[in-house]
């Protein structure tokens, strides 16, 4: 099968690359290993950290490219890398290009940024595609979009209104198919086809060769679903606990890039988060704690529970006695988890499976869990809560801490029965992958590009290194470098 462009994977970065390539007249095929399109991106909130666009201006935000540069300069090594500068310069152009097509509609998605640094925008600068109803989509498009995580894991179909990542995938897929693009599901790409030193296609597990004469763009997630690669690279957590759909992002295609000579970077990093352990064993991305305390296996708190999830995940990864952790909460909310867990699961099932433990007093709960310091920890925290100051970890000081609670972030645990939920270390994907240049080209350790090979999304090493600047950073960078790859492929001198 011969095409101009082959896109490997079908998350946000992949589909934006495919859409832009097809729109510019290149015959483009998307290859997806599962029978559904969208990957983890379809589970996501669809928030994109794309600073300085018209969308933020329309919303009247104090956002600008300059402001975002100051913010990033406070976090990342300076001067900022070429890729970060390209990201800043290209974000507004990309969103304008997408908004010129009726298939796309973007809006501000209020959600605080993750660091208190110069240039931070109150309530955040992230944007997301507007919701779209299923009946506005061609039926074959609606049927292909991977359902939200809680429904997908339960084997259920998607909702009638597609929001967040669902809307991102649905809108982009709709536009790509409308423009004549091809999607082949159940196509697991295992290697590249190289001729005269140039990548000109891929081979699949089924033995097909699919050619992309002008370029192959890899946007097939990271290696979060592969325990062997995780431990070889020192990524904390486990494949069992990742949020990526089961059996998807296993990283062999990154390894195949490495075998071609690609440089790799940030291979020990992931977009971490606390994961509510599920009765059947997986982890559920949890954020927005509205009460309770997280303790280690000694029954001691070790961080501000309201930290941005990636920062809390890094705290969890900081000591072996934090995995699993126990999140101890009271029954102020009727026995449900005072946090947002995707999915939360049924409290009765948790109690039956032992992932949650319940008792009438904290002392009894401590005994059941075998945690010596729990009573002391809860008493100390309750004193802080009553005084309004967390003297140990400063919980409730930052805008992010209070976003989910309306300001009452320090809440004493005093309504029995008390519950402890087991938490593992989950992630939204790994951050390490093939190193790309400012055109999205995969490069060798000496910086020379591998002709014909491009990468973005979590298949490429994150341009933000160890940092997670704000909501939508994974998708924001993925979309911009998808666009850069297509710009390079379509540039006249590369035709
Ligand atoms: C609940 C939740 C909320 C989130 N919210 C946000 C948010 O609002 N904003 C944000 O930026 N990030 C968010 N994230 C994180 C974000 O979704 C992911 O980091 C990002 O979507 C990963 O994109 P990707 O394209 O690298 O991988 P994916 O979206 O997982 O796509 C990879 C696809 O490639 C396919 N694939 C893998 N290997 C192959 C192969 N060899 N051949 C063919 N196909 C292959 C997979 O099956 C998969 O469909 C969230 C994550 C979760 C779980």
XYZ file of C-alpha atoms in Angstrom, residues 4-9 13-14 16-18 21 26 28 83 189 191-194 197-202 212-221 253-254 256-258 260 262-263 433-444 448-461 477-495:
89
model
C 2.590 9.971 0.943
C 2.445 9.916 4.732
C 2.062 7.104 7.249
C 1.000 8.075 10.768
C 1.604 5.462 13.456
C -0.917 5.662 16.322
C -0.894 14.234 18.020
C -1.304 11.438 15.469
C -3.708 16.257 14.058
C -0.668 15.245 11.991
C -2.837 13.088 9.753
C -1.088 16.205 6.029
C -0.823 14.349 0.883
C -2.263 9.904 4.394
C 12.032 23.332 20.478
C 3.372 -1.348 13.399
C 9.289 -1.769 12.223
C 10.342 0.771 9.626
C 11.118 0.269 5.956
C 14.393 1.979 5.058
C 19.074 5.623 4.268
C 15.542 7.053 4.196
C 12.485 5.809 6.097
C 9.853 5.190 3.409
C 7.278 3.106 5.244
C 6.520 0.600 7.967
C 4.814 6.547 3.206
C 7.014 7.967 0.487
C 7.183 11.462 1.968
C 7.410 10.540 5.628
C 6.475 8.379 8.600
C 5.180 10.218 11.666
C 5.291 8.194 14.880
C 2.760 9.253 17.523
C 2.082 5.918 19.145
C 2.295 6.745 22.845
C 8.305 1.308 17.839
C 10.498 3.641 19.921
C 12.903 0.241 16.539
C 13.721 3.961 16.136
C 16.633 3.523 18.520
C 17.840 2.910 13.387
C 17.637 7.654 16.920
C 18.774 9.526 20.012
C 11.231 8.795 23.540
C 12.950 9.682 20.311
C 14.669 13.065 20.279
C 13.231 15.448 17.684
C 14.471 18.698 16.223
C 12.442 21.874 15.627
C 10.875 20.283 12.517
C 9.722 17.200 14.393
C 12.436 15.123 12.672
C 13.900 12.262 14.659
C 17.597 12.931 15.139
C 20.683 10.874 15.856
C 21.604 14.746 12.234
C 18.041 13.875 11.215
C 17.044 10.397 10.119
C 15.499 11.195 6.711
C 11.791 10.437 6.467
C 11.259 9.767 10.194
C 9.263 12.158 12.408
C 7.901 11.768 15.951
C 5.585 13.553 18.329
C 3.299 12.815 21.325
C 4.763 10.525 23.966
C 6.770 8.712 21.294
C 9.065 11.779 21.289
C 11.145 12.926 24.275
C 3.388 19.757 22.643
C 2.076 16.732 20.729
C -0.135 18.896 18.518
C 2.518 21.510 17.794
C 5.157 18.979 16.756
C 2.585 17.080 14.694
C 2.092 20.312 12.799
C 5.840 20.930 12.533
C 6.368 17.493 11.014
C 3.723 18.154 8.368
C 5.157 21.602 7.648
C 8.528 19.994 7.037
C 7.146 17.234 4.846
C 5.165 19.693 2.729
C 7.933 22.282 2.412
C 8.776 22.660 -1.259
C 12.429 21.817 -0.865
C 11.529 18.501 0.777
C 9.020 17.411 -1.889
